[in-house]
Coordinates of N, CA and C in Angstrom, one line a residue:
Chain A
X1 N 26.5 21.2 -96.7 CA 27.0 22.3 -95.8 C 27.8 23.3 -96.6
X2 N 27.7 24.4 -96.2 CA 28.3 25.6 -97.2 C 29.9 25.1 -96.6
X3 N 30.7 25.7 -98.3 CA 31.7 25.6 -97.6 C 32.8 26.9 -98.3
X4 N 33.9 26.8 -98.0 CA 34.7 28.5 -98.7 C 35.5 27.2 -100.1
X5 N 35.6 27.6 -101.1 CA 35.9 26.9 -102.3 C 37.5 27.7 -102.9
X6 N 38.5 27.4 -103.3 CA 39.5 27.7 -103.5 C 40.0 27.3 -104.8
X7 N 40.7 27.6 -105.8 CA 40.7 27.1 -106.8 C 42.1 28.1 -107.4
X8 N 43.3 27.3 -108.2 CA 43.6 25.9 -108.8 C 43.4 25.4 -107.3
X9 N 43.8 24.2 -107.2 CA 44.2 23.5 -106.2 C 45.9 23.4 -106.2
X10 N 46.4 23.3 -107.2 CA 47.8 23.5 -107.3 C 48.3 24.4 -108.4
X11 N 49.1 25.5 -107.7 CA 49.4 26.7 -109.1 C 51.2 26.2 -109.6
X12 N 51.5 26.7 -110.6 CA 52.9 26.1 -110.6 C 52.8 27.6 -111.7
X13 N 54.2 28.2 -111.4 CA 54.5 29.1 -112.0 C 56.3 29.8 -111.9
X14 N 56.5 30.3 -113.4 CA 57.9 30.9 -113.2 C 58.3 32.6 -112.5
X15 N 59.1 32.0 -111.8 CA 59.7 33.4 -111.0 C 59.6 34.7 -111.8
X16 N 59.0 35.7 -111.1 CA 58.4 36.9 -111.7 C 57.4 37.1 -112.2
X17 N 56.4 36.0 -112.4 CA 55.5 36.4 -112.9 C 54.6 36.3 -111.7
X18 N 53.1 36.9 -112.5 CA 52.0 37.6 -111.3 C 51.2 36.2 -111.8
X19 N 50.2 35.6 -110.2 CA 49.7 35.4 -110.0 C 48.5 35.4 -109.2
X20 N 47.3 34.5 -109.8 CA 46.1 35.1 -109.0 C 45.4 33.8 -108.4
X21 N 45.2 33.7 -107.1 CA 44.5 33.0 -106.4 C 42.6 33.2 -106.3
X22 N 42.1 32.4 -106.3 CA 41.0 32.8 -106.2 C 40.4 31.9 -105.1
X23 N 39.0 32.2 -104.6 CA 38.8 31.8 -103.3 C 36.9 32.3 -103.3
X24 N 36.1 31.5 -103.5 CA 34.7 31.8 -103.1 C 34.9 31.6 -101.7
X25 N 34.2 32.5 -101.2 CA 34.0 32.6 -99.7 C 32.7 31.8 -99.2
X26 N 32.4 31.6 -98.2 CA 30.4 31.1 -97.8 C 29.5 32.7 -98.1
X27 N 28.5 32.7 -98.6 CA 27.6 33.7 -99.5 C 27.2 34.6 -98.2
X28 N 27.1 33.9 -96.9 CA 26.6 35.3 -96.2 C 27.9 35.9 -95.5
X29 N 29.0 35.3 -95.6 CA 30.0 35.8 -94.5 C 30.9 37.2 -95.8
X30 N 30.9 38.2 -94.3 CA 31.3 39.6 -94.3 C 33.0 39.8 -94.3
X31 N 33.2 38.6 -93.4 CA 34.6 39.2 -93.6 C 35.8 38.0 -94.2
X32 N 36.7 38.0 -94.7 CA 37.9 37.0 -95.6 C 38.7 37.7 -95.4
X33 N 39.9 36.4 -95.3 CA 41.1 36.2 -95.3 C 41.8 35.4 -95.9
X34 N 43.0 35.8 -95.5 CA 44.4 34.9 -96.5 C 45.2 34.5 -95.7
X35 N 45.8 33.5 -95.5 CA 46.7 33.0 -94.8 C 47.8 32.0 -95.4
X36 N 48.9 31.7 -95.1 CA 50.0 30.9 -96.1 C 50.6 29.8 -95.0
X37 N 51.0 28.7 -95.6 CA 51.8 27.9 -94.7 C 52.8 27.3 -96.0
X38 N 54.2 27.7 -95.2 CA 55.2 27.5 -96.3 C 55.9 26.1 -95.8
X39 N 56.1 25.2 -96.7 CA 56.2 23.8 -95.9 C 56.9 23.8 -94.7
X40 N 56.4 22.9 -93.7 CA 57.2 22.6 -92.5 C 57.1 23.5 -91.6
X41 N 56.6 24.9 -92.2 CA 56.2 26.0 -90.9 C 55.5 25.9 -90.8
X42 N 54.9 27.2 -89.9 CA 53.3 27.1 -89.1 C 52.5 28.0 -89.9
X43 N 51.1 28.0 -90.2 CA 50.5 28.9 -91.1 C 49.9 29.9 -90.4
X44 N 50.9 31.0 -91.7 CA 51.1 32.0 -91.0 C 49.3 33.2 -91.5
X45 N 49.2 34.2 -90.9 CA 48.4 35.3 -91.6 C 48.6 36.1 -92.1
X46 N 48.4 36.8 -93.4 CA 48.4 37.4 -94.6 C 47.7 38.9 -94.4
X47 N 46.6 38.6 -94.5 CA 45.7 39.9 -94.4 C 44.1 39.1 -94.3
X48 N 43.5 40.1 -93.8 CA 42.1 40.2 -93.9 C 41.2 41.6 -94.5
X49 N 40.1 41.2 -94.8 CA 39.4 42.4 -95.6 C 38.1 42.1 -94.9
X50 N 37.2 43.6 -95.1 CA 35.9 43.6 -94.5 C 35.3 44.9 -95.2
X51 N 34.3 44.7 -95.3 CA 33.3 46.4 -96.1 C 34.5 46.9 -97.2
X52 N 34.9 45.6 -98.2 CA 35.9 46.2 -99.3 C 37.1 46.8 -98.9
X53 N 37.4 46.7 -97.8 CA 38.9 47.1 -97.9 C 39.6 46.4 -96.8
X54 N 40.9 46.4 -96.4 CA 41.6 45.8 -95.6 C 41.7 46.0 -94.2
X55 N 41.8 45.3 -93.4 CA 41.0 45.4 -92.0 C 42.4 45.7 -91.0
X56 N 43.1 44.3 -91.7 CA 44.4 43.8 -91.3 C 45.4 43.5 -92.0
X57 N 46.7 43.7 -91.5 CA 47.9 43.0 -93.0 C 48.9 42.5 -92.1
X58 N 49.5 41.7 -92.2 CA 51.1 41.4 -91.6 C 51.7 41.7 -92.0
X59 N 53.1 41.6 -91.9 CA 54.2 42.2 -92.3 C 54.6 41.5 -93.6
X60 N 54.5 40.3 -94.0 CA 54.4 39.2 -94.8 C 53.9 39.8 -96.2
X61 N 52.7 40.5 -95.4 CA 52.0 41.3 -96.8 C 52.3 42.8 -97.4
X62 N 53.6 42.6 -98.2 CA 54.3 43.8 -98.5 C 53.2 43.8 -100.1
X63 N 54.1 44.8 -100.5 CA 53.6 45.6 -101.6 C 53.1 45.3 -103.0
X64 N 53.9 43.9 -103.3 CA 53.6 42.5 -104.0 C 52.4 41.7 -103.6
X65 N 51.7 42.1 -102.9 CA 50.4 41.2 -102.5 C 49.3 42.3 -102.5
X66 N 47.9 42.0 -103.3 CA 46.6 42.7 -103.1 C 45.6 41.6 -103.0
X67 N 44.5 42.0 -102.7 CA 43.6 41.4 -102.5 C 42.7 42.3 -103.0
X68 N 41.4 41.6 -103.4 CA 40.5 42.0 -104.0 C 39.3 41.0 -104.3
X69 N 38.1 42.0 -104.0 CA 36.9 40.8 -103.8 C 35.9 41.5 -105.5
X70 N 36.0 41.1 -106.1 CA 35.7 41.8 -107.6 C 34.3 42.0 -108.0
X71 N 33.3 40.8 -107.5 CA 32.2 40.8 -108.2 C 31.0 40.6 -107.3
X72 N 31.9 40.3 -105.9 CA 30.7 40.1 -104.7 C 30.3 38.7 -104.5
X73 N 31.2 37.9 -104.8 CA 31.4 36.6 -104.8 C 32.9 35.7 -104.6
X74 N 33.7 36.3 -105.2 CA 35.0 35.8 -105.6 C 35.9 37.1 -104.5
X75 N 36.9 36.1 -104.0 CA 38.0 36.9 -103.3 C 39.1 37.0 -103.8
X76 N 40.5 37.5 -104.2 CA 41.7 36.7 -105.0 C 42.7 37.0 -104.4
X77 N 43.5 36.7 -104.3 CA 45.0 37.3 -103.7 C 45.8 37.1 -104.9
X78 N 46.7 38.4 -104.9 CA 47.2 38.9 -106.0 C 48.6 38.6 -105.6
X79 N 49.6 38.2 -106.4 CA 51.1 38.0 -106.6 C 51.5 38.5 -107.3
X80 N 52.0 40.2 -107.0 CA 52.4 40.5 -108.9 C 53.9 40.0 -109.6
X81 N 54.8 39.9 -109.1 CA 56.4 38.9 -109.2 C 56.5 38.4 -108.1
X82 N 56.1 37.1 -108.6 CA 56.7 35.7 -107.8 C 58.2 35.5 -107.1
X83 N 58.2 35.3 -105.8 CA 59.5 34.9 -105.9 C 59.4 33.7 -105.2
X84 N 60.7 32.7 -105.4 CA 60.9 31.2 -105.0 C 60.2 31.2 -103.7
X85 N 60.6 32.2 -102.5 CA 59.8 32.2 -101.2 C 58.6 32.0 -100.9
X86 N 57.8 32.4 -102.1 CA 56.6 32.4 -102.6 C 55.7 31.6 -102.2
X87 N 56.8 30.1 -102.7 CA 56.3 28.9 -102.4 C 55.7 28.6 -101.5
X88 N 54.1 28.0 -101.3 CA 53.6 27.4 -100.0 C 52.2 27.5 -100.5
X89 N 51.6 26.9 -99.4 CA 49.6 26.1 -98.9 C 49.4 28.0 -99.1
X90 N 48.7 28.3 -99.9 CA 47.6 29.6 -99.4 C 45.9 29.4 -99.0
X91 N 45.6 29.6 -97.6 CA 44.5 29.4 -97.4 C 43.9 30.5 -97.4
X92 N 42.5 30.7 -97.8 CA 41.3 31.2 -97.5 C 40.7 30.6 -96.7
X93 N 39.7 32.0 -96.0 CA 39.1 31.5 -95.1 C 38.0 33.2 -94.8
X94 N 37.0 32.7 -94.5 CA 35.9 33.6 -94.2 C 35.1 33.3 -92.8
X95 N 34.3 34.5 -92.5 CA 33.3 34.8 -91.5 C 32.6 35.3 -91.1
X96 N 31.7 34.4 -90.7 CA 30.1 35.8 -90.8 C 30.0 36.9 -89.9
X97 N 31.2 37.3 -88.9 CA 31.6 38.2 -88.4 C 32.6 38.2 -87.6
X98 N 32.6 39.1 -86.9 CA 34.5 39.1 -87.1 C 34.5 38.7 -85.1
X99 N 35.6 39.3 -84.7 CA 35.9 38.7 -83.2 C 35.6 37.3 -83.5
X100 N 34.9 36.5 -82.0 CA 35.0 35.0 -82.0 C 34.4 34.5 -83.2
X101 N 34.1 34.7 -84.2 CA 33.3 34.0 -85.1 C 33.7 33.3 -85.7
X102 N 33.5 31.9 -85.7 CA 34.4 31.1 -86.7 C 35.0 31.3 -87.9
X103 N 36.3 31.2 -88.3 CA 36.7 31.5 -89.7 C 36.5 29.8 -90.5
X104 N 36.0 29.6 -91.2 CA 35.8 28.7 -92.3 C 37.1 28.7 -93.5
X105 N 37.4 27.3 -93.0 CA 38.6 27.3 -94.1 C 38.4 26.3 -95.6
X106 N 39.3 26.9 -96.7 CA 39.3 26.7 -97.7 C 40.2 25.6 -97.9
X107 N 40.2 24.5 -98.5 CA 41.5 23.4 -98.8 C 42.8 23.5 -99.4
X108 N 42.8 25.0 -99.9 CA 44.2 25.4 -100.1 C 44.4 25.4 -101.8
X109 N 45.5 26.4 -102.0 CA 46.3 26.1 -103.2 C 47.5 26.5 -102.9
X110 N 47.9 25.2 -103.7 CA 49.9 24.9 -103.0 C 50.1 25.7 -104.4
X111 N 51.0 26.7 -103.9 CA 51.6 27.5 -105.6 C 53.1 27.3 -105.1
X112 N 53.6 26.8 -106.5 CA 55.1 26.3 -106.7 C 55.7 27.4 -107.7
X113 N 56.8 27.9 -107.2 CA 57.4 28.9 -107.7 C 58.5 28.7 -108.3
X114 N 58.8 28.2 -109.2 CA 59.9 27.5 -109.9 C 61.4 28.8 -110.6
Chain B
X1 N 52.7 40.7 -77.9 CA 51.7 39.5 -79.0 C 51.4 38.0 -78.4
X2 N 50.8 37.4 -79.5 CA 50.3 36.4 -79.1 C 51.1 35.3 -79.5
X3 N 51.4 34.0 -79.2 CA 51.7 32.6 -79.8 C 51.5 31.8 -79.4
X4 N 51.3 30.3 -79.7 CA 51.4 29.2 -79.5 C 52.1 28.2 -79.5
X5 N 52.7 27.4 -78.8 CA 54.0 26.5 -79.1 C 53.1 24.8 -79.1
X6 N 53.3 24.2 -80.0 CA 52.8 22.7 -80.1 C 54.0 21.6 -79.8
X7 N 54.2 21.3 -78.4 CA 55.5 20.1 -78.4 C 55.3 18.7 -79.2
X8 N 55.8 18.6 -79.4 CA 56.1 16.9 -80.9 C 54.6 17.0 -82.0
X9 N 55.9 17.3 -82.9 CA 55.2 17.6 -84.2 C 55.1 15.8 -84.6
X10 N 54.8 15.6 -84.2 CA 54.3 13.7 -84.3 C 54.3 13.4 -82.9
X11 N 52.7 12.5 -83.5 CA 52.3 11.9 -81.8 C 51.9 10.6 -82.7
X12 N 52.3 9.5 -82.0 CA 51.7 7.9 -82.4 C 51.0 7.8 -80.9
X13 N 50.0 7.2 -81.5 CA 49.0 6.7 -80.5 C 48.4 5.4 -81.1
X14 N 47.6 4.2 -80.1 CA 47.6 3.4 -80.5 C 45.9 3.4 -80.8
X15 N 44.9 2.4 -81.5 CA 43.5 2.5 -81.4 C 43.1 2.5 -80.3
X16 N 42.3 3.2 -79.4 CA 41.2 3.0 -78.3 C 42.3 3.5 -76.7
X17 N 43.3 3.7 -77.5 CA 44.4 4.5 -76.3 C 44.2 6.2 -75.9
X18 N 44.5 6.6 -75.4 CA 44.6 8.6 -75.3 C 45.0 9.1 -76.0
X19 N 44.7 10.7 -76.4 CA 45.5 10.9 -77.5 C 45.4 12.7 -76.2
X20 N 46.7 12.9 -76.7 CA 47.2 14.1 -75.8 C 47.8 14.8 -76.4
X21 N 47.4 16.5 -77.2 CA 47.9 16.9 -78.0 C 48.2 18.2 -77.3
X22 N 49.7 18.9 -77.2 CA 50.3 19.8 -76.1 C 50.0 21.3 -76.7
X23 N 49.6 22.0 -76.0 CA 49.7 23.2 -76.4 C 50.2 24.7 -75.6
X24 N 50.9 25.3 -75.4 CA 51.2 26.2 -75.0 C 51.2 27.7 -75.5
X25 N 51.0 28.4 -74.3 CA 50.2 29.9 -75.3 C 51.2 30.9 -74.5
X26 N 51.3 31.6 -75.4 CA 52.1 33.3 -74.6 C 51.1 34.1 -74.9
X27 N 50.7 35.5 -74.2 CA 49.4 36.1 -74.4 C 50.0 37.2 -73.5
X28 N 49.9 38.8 -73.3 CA 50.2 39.9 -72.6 C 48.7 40.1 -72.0
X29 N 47.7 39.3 -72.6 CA 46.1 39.7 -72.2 C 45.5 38.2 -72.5
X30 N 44.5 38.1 -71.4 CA 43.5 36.9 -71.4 C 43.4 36.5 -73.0
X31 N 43.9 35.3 -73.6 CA 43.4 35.0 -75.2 C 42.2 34.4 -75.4
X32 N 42.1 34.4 -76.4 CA 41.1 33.3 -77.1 C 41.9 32.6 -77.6
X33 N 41.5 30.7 -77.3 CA 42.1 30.2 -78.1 C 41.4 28.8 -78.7
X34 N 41.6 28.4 -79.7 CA 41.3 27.4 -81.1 C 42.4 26.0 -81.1
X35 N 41.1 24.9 -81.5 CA 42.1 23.8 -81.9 C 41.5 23.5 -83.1
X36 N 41.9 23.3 -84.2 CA 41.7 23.4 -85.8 C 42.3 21.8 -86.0
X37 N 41.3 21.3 -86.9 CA 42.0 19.9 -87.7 C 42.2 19.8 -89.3
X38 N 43.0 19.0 -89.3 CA 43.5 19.5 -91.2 C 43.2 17.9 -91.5
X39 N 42.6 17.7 -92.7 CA 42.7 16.1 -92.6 C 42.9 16.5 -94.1
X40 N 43.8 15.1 -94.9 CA 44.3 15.3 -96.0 C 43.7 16.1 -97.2
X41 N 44.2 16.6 -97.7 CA 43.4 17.4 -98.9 C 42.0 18.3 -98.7
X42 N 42.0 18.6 -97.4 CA 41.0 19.4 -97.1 C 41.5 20.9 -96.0
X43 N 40.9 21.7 -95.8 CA 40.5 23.1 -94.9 C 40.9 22.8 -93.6
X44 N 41.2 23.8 -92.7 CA 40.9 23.4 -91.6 C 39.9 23.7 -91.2
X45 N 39.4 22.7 -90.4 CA 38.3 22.6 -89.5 C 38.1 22.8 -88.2
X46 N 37.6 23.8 -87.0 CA 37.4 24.0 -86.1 C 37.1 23.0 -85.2
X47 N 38.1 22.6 -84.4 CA 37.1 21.6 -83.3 C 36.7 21.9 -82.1
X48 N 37.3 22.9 -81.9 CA 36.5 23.7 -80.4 C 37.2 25.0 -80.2
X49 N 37.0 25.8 -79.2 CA 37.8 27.0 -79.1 C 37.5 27.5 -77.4
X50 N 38.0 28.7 -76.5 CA 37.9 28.8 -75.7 C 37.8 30.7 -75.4
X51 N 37.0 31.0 -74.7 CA 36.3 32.0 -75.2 C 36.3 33.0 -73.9
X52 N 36.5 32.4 -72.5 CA 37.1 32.8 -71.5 C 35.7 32.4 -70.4
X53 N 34.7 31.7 -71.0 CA 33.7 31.1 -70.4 C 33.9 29.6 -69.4
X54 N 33.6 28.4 -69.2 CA 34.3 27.6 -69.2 C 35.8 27.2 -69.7
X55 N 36.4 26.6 -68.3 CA 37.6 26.1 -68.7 C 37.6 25.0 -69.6
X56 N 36.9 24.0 -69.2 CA 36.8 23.1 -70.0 C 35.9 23.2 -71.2
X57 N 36.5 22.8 -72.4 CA 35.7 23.0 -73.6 C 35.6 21.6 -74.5
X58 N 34.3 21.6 -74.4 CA 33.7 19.9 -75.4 C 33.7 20.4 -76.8
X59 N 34.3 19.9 -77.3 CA 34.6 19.8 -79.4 C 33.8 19.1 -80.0
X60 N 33.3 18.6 -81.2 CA 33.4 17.6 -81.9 C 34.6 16.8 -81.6
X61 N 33.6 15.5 -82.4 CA 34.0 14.1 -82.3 C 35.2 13.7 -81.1
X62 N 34.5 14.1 -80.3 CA 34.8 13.6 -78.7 C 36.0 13.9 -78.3
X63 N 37.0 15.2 -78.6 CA 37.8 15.9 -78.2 C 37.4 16.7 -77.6
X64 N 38.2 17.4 -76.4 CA 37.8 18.6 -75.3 C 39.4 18.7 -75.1
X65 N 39.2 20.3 -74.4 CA 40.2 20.8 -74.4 C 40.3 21.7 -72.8
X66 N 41.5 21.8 -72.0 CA 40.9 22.6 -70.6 C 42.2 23.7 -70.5
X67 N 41.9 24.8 -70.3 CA 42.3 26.0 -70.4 C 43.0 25.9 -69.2
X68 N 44.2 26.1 -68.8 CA 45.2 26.2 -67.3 C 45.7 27.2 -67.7
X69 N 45.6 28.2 -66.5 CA 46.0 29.8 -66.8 C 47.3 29.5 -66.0
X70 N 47.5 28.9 -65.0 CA 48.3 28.6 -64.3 C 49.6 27.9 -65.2
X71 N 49.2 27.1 -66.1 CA 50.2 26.4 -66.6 C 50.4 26.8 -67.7
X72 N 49.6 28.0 -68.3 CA 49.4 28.3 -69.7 C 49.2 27.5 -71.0
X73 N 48.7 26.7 -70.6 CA 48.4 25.4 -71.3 C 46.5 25.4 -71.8
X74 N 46.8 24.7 -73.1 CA 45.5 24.4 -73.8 C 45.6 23.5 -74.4
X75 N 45.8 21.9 -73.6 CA 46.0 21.1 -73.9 C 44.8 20.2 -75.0
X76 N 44.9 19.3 -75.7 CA 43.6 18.6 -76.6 C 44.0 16.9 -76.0
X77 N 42.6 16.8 -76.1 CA 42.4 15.0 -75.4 C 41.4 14.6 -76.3
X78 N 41.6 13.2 -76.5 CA 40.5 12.4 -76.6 C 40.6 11.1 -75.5
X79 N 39.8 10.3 -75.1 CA 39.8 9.7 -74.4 C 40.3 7.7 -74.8
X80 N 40.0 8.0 -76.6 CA 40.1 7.0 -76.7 C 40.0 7.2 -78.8
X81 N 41.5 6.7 -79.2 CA 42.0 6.7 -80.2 C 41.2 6.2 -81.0
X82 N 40.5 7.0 -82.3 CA 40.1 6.4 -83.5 C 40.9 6.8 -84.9
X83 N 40.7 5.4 -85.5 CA 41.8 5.7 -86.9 C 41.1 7.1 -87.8
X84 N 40.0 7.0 -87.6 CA 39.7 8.1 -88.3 C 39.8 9.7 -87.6
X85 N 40.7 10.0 -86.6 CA 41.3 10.8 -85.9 C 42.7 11.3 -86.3
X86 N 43.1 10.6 -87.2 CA 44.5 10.4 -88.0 C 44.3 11.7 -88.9
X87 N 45.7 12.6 -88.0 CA 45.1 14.1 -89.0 C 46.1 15.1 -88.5
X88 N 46.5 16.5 -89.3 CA 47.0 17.3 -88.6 C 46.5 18.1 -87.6
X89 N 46.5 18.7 -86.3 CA 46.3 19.7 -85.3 C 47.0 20.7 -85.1
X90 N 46.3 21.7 -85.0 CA 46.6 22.9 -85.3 C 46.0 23.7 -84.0
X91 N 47.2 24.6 -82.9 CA 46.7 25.3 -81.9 C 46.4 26.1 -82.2
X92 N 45.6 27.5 -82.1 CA 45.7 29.1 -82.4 C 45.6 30.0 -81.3
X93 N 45.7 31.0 -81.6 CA 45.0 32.2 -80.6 C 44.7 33.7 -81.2
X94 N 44.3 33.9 -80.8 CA 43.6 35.4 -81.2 C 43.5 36.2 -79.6
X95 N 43.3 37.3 -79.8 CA 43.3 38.5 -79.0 C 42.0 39.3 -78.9
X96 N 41.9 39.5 -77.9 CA 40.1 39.7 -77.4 C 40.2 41.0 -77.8
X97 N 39.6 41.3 -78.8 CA 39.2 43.0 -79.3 C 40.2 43.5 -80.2
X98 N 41.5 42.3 -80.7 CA 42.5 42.8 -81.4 C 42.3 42.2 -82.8
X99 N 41.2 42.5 -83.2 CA 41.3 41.9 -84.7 C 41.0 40.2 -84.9
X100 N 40.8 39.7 -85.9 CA 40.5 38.0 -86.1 C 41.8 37.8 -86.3
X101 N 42.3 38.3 -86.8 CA 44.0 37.2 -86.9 C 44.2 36.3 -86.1
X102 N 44.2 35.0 -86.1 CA 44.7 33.8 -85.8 C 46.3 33.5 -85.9
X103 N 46.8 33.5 -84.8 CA 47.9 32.6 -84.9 C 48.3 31.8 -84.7
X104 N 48.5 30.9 -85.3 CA 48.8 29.6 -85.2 C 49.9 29.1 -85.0
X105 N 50.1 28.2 -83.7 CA 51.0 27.0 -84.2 C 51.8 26.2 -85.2
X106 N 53.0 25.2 -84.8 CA 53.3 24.4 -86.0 C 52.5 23.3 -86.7
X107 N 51.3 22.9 -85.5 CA 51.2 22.1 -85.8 C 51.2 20.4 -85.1
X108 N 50.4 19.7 -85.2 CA 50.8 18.0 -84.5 C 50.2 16.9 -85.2
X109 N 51.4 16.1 -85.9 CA 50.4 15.2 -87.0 C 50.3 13.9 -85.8
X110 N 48.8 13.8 -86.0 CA 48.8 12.5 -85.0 C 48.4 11.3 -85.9
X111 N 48.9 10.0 -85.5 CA 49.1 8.7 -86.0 C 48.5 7.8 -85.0
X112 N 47.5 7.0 -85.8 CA 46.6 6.3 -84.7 C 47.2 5.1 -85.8
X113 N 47.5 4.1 -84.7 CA 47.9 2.9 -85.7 C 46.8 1.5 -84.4
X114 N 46.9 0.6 -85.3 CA 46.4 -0.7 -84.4 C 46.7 -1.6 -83.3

């Protein structure tokens, strides 16, 4: 069964520096997202993208966060200075179209902000 | 906007007993809404959703879920406790024509013991 692929599985990195998440999506779905769950909260939404550019952002996703789908395969979410808050589950998640369409989720990478 | 409240972020339930997982929704417009499963080291997974068709909605692995507009409730059932049911639950909702953004809940880790 296709599935959305996420990778590290766990990032560990020092404050201020930039980080890159990456995230294969399933090969036919159009649209991806980002979403974060910072421990013990509820996971929250980030942004979504569609036809290369951003559909949707929360407030969450300030100026410090990009996204970018590079090669037509690969998704990434960008961190350019880390901060401690940082910390938390980042999911991906894609779908083969948008409104009810299922979003397919990715198993996460916990990035630790030290 | 939209949200979801999940009452007890832990539910013990016993094998072959009910499992009753609470959900409540705030919505300014008719929602759509999602019950997602997280099982260790993996994605979430979709187990049913509600689409404004049928109140009651049949999931996988023998969870269903029944929409009360009245009570604003989107409650999750199974009829009868399996260990391999042992997992986080996750409510959501989304907004009919307002984008895929999902929001979600805190969450309900449920515990099936013997």
């Amino acid at each position: 069964e296709p599935e959305v692929t996420q990778t590290p599985s766990h990032q560990v990195t020092q404050m201020g520096q930039e980080v890159i998440l990456r995230c294969v999506p399933i090969s036919n779905h159009l649209y991806f997202y980002w979403y974060r769950q910072i421990l013990g909260q509820k996971v929250e939404f980030l942004v979504s993208f569609y036809n290369n550019e951003i559909s949707e952002k929360s407030e969450i996703f300030d100026d410090q966060f990009s996204v970018e789908r590079p090669d037509g395969s690969n998704f990434t979410l960008k961190i350019r200075s880390t901060k401690l808050e940082d910390s938390a589950m980042y999911f991906c998640a894609s779908s083969e179209g948008g409104g009810l369409n299922i979003q397919y989720f990715g198993a996460g990478t916990r990035l630790s902000v030290l | 906007a939209q949200s979801v409240t999940q009452l007890g972020s832990h539910v013990s339930v016993s094998e072959g007993a009910l499992v009753l997982l609470r959900c409540n929704y705030s919505s300014s417009v008719p929602p759509y809404l999602f019950w997602y499963v997280q099982y260790p080291n993996q994605g979430l997974q979709l187990l049913l959703k509600y689409t404004s068709a049928a109140t009651l909605v049949k999931g996988i692995n023998g969870f269903e879920a029944e929409f009360k507009k009245s009570e604003t409730s989107f409650h999750l059932t199974k009829p009868s406790a399996h260990m391999s049911d042992a997992a986080e639950y996750f409510c959501a909702v989304t907004k009919p024509g307002g984008g895929n953004k999902l929001t979600f809940g805190t969450g309900t880790q449920l515990k099936v013991e013997l």
